[in-house]
Structures are given as structure tokens and as C-alpha cells.
Tab-separated table of C-alpha atoms in Angstrom:
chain	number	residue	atom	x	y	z
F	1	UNK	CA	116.512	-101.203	-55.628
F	2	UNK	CA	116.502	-99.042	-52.780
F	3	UNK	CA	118.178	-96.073	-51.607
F	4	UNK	CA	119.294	-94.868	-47.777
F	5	UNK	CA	120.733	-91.974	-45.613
F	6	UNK	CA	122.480	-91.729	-42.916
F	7	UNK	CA	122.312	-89.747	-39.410
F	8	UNK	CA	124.755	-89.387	-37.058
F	9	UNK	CA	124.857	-90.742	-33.556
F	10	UNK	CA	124.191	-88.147	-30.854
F	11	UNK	CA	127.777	-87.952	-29.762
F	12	UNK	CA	128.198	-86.550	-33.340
F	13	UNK	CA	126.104	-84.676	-33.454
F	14	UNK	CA	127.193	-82.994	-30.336
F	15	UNK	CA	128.823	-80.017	-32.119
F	16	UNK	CA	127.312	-77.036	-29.843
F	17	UNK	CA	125.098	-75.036	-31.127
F	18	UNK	CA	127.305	-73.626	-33.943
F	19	UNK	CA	127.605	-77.338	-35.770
F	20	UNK	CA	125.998	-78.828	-38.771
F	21	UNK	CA	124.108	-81.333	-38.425
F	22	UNK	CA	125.113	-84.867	-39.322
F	23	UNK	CA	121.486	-87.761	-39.844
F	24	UNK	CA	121.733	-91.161	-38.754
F	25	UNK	CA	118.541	-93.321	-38.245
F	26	UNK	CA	118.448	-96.859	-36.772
F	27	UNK	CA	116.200	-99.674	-37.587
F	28	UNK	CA	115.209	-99.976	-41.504
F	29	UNK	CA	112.317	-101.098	-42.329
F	30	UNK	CA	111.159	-102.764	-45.638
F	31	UNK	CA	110.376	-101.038	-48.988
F	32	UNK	CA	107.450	-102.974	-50.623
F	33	UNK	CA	108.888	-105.025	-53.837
F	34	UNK	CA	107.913	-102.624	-56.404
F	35	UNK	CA	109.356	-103.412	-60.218
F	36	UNK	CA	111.856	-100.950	-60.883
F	37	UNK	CA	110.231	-98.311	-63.740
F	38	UNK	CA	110.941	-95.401	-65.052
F	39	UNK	CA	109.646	-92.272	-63.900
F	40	UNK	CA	108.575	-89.194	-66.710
F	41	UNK	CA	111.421	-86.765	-67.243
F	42	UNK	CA	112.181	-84.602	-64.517
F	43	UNK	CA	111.145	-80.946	-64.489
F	44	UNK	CA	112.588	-78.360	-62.737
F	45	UNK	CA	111.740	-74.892	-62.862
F	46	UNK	CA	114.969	-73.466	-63.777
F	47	UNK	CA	116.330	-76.320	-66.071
F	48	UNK	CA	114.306	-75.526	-68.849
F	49	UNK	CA	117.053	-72.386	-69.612
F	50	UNK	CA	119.768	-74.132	-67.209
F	51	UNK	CA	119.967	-76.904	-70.129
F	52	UNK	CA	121.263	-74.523	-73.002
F	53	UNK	CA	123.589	-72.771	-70.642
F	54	UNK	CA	125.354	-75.974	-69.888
F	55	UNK	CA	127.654	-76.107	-72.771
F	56	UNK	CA	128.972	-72.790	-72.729
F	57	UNK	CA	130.008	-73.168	-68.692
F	58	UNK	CA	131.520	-76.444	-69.240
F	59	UNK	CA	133.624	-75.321	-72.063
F	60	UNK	CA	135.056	-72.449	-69.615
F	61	UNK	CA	135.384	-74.525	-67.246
F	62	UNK	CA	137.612	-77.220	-69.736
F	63	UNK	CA	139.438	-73.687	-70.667
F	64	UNK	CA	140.340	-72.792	-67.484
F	65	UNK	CA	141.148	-76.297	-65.696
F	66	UNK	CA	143.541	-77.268	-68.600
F	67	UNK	CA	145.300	-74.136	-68.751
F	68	UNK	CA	144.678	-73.129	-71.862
F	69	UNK	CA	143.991	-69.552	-70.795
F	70	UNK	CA	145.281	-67.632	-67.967
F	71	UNK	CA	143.343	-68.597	-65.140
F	72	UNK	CA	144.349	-66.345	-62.742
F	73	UNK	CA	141.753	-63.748	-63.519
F	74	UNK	CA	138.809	-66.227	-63.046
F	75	UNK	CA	136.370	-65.895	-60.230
F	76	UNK	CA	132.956	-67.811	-60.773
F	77	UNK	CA	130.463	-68.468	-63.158
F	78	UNK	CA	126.980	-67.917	-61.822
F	79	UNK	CA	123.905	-69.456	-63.282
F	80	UNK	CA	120.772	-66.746	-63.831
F	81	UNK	CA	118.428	-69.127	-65.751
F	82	UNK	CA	115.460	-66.737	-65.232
F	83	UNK	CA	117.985	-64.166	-67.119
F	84	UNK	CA	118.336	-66.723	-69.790
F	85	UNK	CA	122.220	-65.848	-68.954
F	86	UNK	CA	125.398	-66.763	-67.089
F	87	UNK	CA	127.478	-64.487	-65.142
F	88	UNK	CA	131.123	-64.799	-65.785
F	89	UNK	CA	133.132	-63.088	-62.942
F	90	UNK	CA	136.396	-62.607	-63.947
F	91	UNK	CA	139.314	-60.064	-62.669
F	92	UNK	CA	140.954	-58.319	-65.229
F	93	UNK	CA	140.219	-58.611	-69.125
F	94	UNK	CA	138.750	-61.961	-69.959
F	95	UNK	CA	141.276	-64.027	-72.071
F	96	UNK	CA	140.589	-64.287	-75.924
F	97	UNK	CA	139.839	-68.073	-76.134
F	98	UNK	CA	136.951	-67.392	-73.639
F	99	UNK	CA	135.406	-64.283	-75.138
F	100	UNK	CA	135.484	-66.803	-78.849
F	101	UNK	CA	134.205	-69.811	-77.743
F	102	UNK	CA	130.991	-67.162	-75.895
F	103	UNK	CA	130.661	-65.928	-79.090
F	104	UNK	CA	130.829	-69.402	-81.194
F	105	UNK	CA	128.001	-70.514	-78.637
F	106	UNK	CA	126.051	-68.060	-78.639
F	107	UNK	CA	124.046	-68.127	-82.319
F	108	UNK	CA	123.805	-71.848	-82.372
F	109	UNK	CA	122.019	-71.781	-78.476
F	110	UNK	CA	119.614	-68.679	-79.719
F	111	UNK	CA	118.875	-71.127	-83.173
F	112	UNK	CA	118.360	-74.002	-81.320
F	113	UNK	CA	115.914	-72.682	-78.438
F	114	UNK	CA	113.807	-70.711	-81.112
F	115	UNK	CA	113.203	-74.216	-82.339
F	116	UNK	CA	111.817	-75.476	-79.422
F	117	UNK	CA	108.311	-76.037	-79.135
F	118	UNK	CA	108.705	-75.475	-75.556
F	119	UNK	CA	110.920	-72.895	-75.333
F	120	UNK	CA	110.922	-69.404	-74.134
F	121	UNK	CA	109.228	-66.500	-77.161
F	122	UNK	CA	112.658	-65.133	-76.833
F	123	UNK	CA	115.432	-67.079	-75.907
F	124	UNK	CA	118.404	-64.359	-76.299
F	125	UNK	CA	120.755	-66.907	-73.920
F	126	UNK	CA	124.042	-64.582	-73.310
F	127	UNK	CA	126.902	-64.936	-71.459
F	128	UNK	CA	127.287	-61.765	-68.970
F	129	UNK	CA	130.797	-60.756	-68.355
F	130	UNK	CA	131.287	-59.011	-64.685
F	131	UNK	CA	134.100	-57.422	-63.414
F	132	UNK	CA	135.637	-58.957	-60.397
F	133	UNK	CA	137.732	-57.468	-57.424
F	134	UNK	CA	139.252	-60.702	-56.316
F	135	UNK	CA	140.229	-63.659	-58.533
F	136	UNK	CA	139.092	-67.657	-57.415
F	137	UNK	CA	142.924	-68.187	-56.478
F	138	UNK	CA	142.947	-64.730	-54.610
F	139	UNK	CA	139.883	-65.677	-52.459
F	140	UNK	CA	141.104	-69.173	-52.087
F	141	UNK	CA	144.202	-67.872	-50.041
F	142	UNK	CA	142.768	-65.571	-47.802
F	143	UNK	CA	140.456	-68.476	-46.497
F	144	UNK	CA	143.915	-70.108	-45.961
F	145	UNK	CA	145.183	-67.491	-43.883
F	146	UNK	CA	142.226	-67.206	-42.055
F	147	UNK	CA	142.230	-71.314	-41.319
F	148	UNK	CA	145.871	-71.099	-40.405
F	149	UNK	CA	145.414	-68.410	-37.971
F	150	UNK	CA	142.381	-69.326	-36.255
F	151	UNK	CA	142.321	-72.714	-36.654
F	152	UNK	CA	139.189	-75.444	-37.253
F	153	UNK	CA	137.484	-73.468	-34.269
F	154	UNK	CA	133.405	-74.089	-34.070
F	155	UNK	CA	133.460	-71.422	-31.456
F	156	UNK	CA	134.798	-68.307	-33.696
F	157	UNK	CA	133.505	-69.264	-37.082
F	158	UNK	CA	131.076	-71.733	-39.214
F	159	UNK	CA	132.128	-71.538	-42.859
F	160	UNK	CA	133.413	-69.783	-44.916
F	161	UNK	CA	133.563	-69.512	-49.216
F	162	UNK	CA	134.274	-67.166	-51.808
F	163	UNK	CA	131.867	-64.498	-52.703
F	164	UNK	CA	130.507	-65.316	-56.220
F	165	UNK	CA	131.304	-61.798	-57.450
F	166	UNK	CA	134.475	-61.058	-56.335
F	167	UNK	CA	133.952	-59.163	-54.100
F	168	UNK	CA	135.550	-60.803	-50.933
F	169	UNK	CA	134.673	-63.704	-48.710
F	170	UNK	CA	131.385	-64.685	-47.065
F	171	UNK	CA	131.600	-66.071	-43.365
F	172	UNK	CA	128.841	-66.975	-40.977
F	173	UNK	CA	129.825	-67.776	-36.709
F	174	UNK	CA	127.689	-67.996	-33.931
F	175	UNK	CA	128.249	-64.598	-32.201
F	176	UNK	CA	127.505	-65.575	-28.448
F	177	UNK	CA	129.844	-68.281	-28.500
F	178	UNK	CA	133.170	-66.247	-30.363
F	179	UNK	CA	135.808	-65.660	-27.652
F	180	UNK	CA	139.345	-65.148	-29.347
F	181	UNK	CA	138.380	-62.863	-32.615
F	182	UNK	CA	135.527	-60.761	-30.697
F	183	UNK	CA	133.957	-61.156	-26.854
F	184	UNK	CA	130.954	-62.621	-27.318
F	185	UNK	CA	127.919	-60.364	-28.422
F	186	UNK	CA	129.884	-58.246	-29.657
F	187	UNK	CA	128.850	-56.216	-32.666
F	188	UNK	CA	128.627	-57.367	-35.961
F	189	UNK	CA	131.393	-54.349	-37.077
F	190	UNK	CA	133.731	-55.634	-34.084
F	191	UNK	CA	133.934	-59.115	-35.142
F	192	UNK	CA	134.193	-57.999	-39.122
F	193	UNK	CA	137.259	-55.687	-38.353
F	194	UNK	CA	139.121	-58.426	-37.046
F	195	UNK	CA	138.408	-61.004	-39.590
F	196	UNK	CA	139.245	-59.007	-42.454
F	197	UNK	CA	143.045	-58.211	-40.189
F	198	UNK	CA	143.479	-61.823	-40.535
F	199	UNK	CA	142.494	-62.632	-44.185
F	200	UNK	CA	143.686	-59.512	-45.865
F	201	UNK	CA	140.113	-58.690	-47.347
F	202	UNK	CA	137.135	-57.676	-46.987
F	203	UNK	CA	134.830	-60.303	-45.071
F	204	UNK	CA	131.175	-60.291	-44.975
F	205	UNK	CA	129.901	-62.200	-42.012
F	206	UNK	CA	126.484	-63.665	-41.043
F	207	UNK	CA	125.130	-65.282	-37.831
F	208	UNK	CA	125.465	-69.395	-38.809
F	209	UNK	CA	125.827	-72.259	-37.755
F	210	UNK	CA	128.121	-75.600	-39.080
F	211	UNK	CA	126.779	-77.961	-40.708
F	212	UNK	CA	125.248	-80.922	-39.588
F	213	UNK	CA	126.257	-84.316	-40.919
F	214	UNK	CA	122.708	-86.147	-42.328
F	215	UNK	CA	123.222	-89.798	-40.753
F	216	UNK	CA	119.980	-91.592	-40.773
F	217	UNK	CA	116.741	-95.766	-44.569
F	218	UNK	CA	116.118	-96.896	-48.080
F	219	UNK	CA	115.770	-100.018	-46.899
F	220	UNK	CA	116.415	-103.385	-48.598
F	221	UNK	CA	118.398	-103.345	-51.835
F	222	UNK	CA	119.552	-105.957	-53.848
F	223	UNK	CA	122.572	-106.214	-56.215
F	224	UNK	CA	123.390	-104.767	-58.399
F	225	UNK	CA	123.314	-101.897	-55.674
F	226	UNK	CA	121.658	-98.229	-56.695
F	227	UNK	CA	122.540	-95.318	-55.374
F	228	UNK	CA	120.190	-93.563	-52.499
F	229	UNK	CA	119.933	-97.446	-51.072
F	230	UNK	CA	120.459	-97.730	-47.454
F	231	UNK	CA	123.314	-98.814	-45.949
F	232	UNK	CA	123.317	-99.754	-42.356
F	233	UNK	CA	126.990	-98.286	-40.748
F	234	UNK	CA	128.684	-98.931	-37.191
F	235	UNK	CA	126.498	-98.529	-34.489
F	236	UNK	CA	123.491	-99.609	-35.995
F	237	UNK	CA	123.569	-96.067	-37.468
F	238	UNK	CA	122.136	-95.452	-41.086
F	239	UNK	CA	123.194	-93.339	-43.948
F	240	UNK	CA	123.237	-93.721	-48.091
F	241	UNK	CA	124.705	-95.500	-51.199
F	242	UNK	CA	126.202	-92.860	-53.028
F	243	UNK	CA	127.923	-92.650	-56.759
F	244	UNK	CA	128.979	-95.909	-58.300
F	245	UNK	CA	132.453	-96.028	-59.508
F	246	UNK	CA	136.104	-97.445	-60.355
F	247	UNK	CA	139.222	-96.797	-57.952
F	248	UNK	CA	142.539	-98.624	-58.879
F	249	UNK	CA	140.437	-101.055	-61.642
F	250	UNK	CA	137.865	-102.504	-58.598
F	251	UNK	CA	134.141	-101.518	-58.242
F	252	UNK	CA	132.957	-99.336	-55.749
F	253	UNK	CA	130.394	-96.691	-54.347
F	254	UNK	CA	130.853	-93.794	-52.557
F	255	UNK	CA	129.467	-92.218	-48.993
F	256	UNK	CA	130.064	-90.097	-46.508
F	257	UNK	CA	133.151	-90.071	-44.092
F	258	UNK	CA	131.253	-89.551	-41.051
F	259	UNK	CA	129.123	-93.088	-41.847
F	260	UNK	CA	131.906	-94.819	-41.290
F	261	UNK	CA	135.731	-94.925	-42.131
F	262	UNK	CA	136.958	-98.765	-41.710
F	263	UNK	CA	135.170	-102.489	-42.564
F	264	UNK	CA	131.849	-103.869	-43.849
F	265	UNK	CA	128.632	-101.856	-44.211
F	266	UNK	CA	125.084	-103.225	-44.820
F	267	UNK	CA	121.884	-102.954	-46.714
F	268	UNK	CA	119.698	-104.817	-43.930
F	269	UNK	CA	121.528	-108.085	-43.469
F	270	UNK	CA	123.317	-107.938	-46.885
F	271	UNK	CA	126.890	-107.178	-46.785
F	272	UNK	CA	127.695	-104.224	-49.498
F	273	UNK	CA	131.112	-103.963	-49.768
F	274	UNK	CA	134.072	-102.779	-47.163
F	275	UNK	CA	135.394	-99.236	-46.503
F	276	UNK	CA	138.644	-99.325	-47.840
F	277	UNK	CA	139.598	-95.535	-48.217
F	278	UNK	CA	138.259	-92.405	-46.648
F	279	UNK	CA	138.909	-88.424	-46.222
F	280	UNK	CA	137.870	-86.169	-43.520
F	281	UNK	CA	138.290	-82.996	-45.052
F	282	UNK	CA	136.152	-83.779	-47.755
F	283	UNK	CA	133.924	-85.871	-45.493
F	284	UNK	CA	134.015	-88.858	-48.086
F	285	UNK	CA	134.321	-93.066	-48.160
F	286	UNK	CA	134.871	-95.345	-50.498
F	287	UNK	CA	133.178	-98.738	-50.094
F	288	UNK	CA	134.814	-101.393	-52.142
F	289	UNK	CA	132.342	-104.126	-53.635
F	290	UNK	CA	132.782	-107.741	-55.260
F	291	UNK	CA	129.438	-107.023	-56.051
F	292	UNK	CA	128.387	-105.257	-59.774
F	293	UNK	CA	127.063	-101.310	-58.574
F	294	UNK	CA	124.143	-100.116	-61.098
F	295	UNK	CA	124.144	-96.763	-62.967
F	296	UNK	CA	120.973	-96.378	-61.515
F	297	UNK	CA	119.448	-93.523	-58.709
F	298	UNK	CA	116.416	-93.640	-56.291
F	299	UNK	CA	113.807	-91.445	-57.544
F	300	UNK	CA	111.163	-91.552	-55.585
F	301	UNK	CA	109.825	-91.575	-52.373
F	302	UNK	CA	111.377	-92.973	-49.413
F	303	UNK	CA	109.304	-96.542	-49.658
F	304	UNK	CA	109.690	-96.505	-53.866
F	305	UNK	CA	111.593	-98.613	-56.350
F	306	UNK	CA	111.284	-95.979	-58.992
F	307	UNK	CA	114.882	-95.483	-60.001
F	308	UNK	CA	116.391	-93.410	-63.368
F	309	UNK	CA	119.796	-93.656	-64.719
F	310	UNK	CA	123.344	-91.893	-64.281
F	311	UNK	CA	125.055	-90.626	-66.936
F	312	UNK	CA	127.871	-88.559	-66.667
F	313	UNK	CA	129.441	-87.018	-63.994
F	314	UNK	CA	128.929	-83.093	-64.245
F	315	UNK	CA	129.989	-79.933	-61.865
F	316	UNK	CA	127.647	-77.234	-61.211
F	317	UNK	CA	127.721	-73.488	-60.613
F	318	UNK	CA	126.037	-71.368	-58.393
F	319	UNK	CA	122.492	-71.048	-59.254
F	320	UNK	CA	121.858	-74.307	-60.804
F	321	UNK	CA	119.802	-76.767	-59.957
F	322	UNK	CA	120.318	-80.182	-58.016
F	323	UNK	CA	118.450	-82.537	-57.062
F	324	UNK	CA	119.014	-85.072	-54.114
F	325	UNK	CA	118.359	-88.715	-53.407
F	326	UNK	CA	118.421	-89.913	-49.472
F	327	UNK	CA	117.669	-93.134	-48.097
F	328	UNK	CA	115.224	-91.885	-45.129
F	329	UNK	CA	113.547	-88.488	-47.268
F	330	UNK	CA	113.461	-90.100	-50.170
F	331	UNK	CA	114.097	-87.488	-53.616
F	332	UNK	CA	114.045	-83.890	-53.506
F	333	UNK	CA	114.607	-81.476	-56.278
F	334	UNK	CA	113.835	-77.696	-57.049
F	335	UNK	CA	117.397	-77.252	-54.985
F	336	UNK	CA	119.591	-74.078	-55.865
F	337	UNK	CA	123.369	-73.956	-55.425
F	338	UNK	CA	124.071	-71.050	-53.156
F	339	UNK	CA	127.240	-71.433	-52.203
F	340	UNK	CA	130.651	-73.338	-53.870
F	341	UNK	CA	134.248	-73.872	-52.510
F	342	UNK	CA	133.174	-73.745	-48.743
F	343	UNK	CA	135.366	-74.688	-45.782
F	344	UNK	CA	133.971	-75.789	-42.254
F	345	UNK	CA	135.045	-74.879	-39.161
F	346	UNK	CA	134.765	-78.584	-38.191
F	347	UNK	CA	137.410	-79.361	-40.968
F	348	UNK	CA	135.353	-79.737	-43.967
F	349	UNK	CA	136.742	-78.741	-47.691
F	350	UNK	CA	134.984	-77.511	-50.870
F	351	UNK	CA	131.639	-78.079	-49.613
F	352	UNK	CA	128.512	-76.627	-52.191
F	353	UNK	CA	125.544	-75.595	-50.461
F	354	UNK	CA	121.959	-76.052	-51.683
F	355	UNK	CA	118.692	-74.487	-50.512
F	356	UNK	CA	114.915	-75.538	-51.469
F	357	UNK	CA	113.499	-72.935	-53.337
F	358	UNK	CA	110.377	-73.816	-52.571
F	359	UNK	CA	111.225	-73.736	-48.589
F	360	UNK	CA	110.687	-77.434	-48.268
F	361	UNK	CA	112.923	-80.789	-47.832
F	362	UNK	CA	116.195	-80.658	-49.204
F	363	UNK	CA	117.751	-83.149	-47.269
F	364	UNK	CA	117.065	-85.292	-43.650
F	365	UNK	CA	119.163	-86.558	-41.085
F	366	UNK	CA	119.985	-90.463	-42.678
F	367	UNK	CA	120.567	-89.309	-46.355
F	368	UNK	CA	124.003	-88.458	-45.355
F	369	UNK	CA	126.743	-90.496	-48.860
F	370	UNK	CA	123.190	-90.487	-51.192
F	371	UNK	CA	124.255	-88.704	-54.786
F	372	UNK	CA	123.287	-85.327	-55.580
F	373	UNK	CA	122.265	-85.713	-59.190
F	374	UNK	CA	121.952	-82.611	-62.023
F	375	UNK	CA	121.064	-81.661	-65.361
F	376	UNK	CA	118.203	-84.084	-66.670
F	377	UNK	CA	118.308	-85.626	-70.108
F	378	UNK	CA	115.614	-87.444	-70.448
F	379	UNK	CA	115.242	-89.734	-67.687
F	380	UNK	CA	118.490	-90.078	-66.554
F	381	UNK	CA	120.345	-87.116	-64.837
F	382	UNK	CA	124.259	-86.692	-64.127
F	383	UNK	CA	126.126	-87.138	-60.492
F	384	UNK	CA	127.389	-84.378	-59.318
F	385	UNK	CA	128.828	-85.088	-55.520
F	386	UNK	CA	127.920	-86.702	-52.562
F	387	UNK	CA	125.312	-85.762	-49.527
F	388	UNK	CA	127.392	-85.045	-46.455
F	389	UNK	CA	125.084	-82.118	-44.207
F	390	UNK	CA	122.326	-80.139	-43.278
F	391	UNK	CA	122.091	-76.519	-42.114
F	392	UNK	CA	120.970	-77.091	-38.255
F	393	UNK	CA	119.855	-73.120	-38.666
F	394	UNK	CA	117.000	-74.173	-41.168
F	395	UNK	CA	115.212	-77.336	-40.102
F	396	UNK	CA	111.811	-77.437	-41.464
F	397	UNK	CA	108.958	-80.122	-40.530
F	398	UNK	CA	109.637	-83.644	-41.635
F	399	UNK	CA	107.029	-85.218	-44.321
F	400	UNK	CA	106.695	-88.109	-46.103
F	401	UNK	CA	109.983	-89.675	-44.201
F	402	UNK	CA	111.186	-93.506	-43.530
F	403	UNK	CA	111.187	-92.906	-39.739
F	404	UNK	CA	111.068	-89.645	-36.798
F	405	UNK	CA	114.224	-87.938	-38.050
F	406	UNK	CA	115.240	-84.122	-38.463
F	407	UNK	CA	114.526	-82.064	-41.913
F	408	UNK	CA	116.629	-79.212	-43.720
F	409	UNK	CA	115.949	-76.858	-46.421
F	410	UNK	CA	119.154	-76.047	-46.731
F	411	UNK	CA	121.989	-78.707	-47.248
F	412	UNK	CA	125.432	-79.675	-48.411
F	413	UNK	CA	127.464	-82.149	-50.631
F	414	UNK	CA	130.972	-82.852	-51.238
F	415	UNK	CA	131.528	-82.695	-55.701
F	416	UNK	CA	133.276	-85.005	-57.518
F	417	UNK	CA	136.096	-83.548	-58.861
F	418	UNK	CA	137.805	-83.701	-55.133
F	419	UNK	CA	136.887	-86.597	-55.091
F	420	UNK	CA	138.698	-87.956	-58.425
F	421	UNK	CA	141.536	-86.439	-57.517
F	422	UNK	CA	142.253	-87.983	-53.849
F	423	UNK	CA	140.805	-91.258	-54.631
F	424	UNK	CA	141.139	-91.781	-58.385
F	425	UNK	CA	138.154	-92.151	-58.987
F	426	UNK	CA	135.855	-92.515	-62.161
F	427	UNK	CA	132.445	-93.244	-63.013
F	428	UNK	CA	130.919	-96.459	-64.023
């Protein structure tokens, strides 16, 4: 089974020089007919500590999505795994039910990591409460305010997302090509004064660009289809399998909206399955298939049939670690969240950003609808959204990819919970 990613064609990617950058490749070419095997367990620098963290930000998470607690104090939750801790950014006092269920965690996590052979000397795993200035919601708002008023203008801004901590929003523009909210080169302090007019808070700006959509090969799959398998789009373009699923009790797999939004898609001559639904704002397709999808991901290399299984899905906070499985750059992990609930100047809706920490390959123009895959448990590891981007402000040298392409270390996925809730769907 084979994986693939997508790249978009150049009147895509023709976004200016303030756009993201969207992969698509064009001929495939054929993955040697390895046995599929399993790989050994994943490791990842952080997920040692990330992996007894887990529970406690899932269960805040299940209080504050349900309503069970007044959410409108919460902000983020921000993974520190080299802290052995979580940051929970919250304005106001932190509800009851939250501050129990830290402290029912809490003694069983320390027991359990002093038992592990592998485990830190002392694993004191805490949850840090932080005072916040602006709620989630509050943020949220302003970045509405701002959208109305300015509009889905590539020439006055790039993205923009709530600060982690509270403390306002973070926005990054291109500031030679910003006409209506500051003359171009204007200073930094120019441009912010006007921004923060139109949101109502403080703004923090950065020179950015959008991101690129990651059109682009892994190359001939088989059913039952695995995710990270190329799939060959209109145009002879390329881009990914994504997440296997159910919408409306029929099979299918997800990928990225700019791949294609209407009829059959490929995987070489093979017909996968049609488009039957799609969303530009959160730049995702869904690919309907008579044919049985497999709870399976590329893991390896571009030209490998190593593959591991899904379980799951999850969500992830900033500072965790993803991983991410194209068709044309084959599996990259050591990837930090750095940024959740992002907007696009381009039109694009609670995008999460991800950066190598290493400074290598997170993700290449052609893996555009692979998964993005989290928290390892054994060999199999959990979906967590689908590839849409690349940051055209970080490209780093290509290696070890299906064809000439372009290489990010930072990137971008759509999650799944947006997904669920436009499309209905649900995991295999």
C-alpha cells in the first residue's frame, strides 16, 4: 500500500508572494512491491512525557466541549513535555470540575511514570494553571471583526490565530505589499496601530507569508486503500489519501479541497472513489469509495510499503507532537504544533501549524489530503487532521523525495473535529 501528495498547479500556486504554498507533482512512478510490515514503535523526542499528559488534556477538553463547566474562561492548553507539564490558560478562576479531575490525575500519572523502566528519575507531571487576558471565545471574535472588515485580502494580511496565552492575537502580512491598513513599508508600529483599531485588541504582527497548498506521489496502491497513497487529481496533478472514514453510512477517505472538488480521482490507473463533498474554508474533500479503505498509514519513505495502523482519532495542543505522511516526501515526524485555530487570508479556517524541530522536512509540495497522525501506542498512532499547506517563507532543500518538488519545515493541516462536524464524519 502506498501513500501520495499532492501539489498544486502553477496557476495555484500563483498567490503573490504573500501565499502559501499549495504541492502538486505529475507523473507517479512505481513503488517496488514490498510486503507490507510493521515498523518498531515510533519515538519521538517529546512523546516520551507527551504520553502521560494526554489524559489529563483530553479530559478538559471533554469538560469544556460538553459544557459541563463554564467555558467561557478557557483559552488554551499548551503542551511543555520537557516541563513534564501542561499549561492551562484560562481567564478568570478555573471552574471546580477542572481543578478535581487535575488533581484526581495527578498521583496516579506520578505512580505510574515512577514505574517505568524508561521513564524520567523524576516524573512530577503537573498541570500549570496560567492566568489569561483574553478567553478562546474572546480571541475568536476579534479575528471575526478583523475578517469582516478587511476581508480575505492576501495583500494586507497572511494569518492570523489566537495567542496561546491570552494575551491577544498573532498576525503575520507581507509589509511591501499592504496598501489599505498601512502604505507599504511602513513601520511595524504603523501597521500594528491600525490592526488592533479594527479587532479591539492587542495584535502582535510578524512579516509572513500564506500558506501554500502541498499538491504533488506514493505511487501505486491497491485496495483496500491506505492513507499517504497517491492519488492522481484533475490535471494530471498529484496529492494524498488522507483519513479513512464513514459519512451518511458509505466508506470514504478524506483530502484536500484544493486536489480537487468534483468526480473520480486515481491511484495510477485505478479509480479510488469520487469526490462527492468538499469545503473551502477548511480546504477539505471527501472521496466516496465502493472500495473497503484500510486503518492503515504510510510509514516510511516515499518508495516504502511499510505501513502502521490508525486508531483513534485524537486533537492536539500546542506543543505536541505530529507526525506526517505525504505521498511525494514520504513520513516525517519530530513536528511541533505552533500554532491552533488559524484563519488565512486566502479563506482558510482553523488551520494548526507545525514546524520541524529539527529544521528539516515537514511536508513537500504533493503531500497535500495525506493524514497527520499523533500520539504513538505501540505501532499504531491516532489521526489527527488532514495535510493541506506549506509555509512558502521556510522552504528547506528537498531529500529523499518521489520527484523535483519544493520542501517546508514548516506546514499546516486542517483537524478533524471541523471536519466531523460539516461532513459527519467518523472514523473507520
Amino acid at each position: 500500500m502506498r501513500g501520495s501528495k499532492l501539489l498544486y498547479a502553477a496557476a495555484v500556486l500563483a498567490l503573490g508572494t504573500a501565499s502559501i504554498a499549495v504541492a502538486r507533482g505529475q507523473a507517479s512512478r512505481q513503488e517496488p512491491q514490498l510486503a507490507t510490515r510493521l515498523q518498531p514503535a515510533i519515538l519521538l523526542s517529546a512523546d516520551h512525557h507527551e504520553r502521560y499528559l494526554q489524559p489529563i488534556a483530553d479530559e478538559i477538553h471533554r469538560l469544556v466541549d460538553s459544557g459541563q463547566v463554564d467555558r467561557s474562561g478557557f483559552t488554551s492548553i499548551v503542551f511543555r513535555p520537557d516541563d513534564h507539564a501542561l499549561d492551562l490558560f484560562w481567564k478568570g478562576p478555573v471552574p471546580t470540575p477542572v481543578g478535581a479531575a487535575v488533581d484526581a490525575w495527578r498521583p496516579g500519572a506520578r505512580a505510574k511514570a515512577r514505574q517505568d523502566p524508561v521513564g524520567p528519575v523524576s516524573p512530577e507531571y503537573d498541570v500549570r494553571y496560567r492566568s489569561a487576558v483574553y478567553s478562546k471565545a474572546e480571541m475568536e471574535q476579534a479575528i471575526g471583526r478583523f475578517v469582516a472588515v478587511v476581508g480575505n485580502d492576501v495583500r494586507e494580511w497572511s494569518t492570523i490565530s489566537p495567542a496561546a496565552d491570552g494575551s491577544g492575537l498573532l498576525l503575520t502580512y507581507q509589509p511591501k505589499a499592504t496598501k489599505r491598513l498601512a502604505p507599504a513599508g511602513s513601520p511595524v508600529a504603523a501597521y500594528e496601530k491600525r490592526v488592533e483599531e479594527i479587532a479591539g485588541m492587542p495584535v502582535h504582527p510578524e512579516v509572513g507569508a500564506v500558506p501554500v497548498p502541498t499538491r504533488g506521489s506514493r505511487q501505486s496502491d491497491a485496495p483496500p486503500w491506505t492513507s499517504g497513497a497517491n492519488l492522481r487529481v484533475s490535471g494530471n496533478g498529484e496529492c494524498s489519501v488522507g483519513v479513512p472514514g464513514w459519512v451518511s453510512g458509505k466508506r470514504v477517505l478524506l483530502t484536500a479541497a484544493h486536489c480537487q472538488t468534483s468526480g473520480n480521482v486515481y491511484n495510477g490507473q485505478r479509480v479510488v472513489g469520487e469526490v462527492t463533498a468538499s469545503d473551502k474554508a477548511l480546504d477539505v474533500a471527501v472521496i466516496t469509495t465502493d472500495q473497503v479503505p484500510e486503518a492503515r498509514f504510510y510509514s516510511g519513505a516515499w518508495n516504502s510499503g511499510d505501513s502502521r495502523p490508525l486508531y483513534g482519532p485524537a486533537r492536539v495542543d500546542q506543543g505536541h507532537s505530529v507526525c506526517f505522511s505525504g505521498a511525494t516526501s514520504g513520513f516525517h515526524c519530530e513536528l511541533e504544533v505552533t500554532h491552533v485555530g488559524m484563519s488565512t487570508s486566502d479563506g482558510r479556517t482553523a488551520v494548526t501549524e507545525v514546524r520541524a524541530r529539527n529544521g528539516g522536512i515537514a511536508v513537500a509540495q504533493g503531500d497535500s489530503g495525506g493524514p497527520a497522525v499523533a500520539n504513538p501506542q505501540g505501532d499504531a498512532m491516532a489521526p489527527v487532521g488532514v495535510i493541506i499547506a506549506g509555509d512558502n517563507g521556510a522552504k528547506v532543500t528537498c531529500l529523499g523525495t518521489s520527484s523535483s518538488t519544493t520542501c517546508f519545515s514548516t506546514g499546516y493541516f486542517t483537524p478533524l473535529d471541523p471536519i466531523a462536524s460539516k461532513f459527519g464524519w467518523s472514523a473507520l
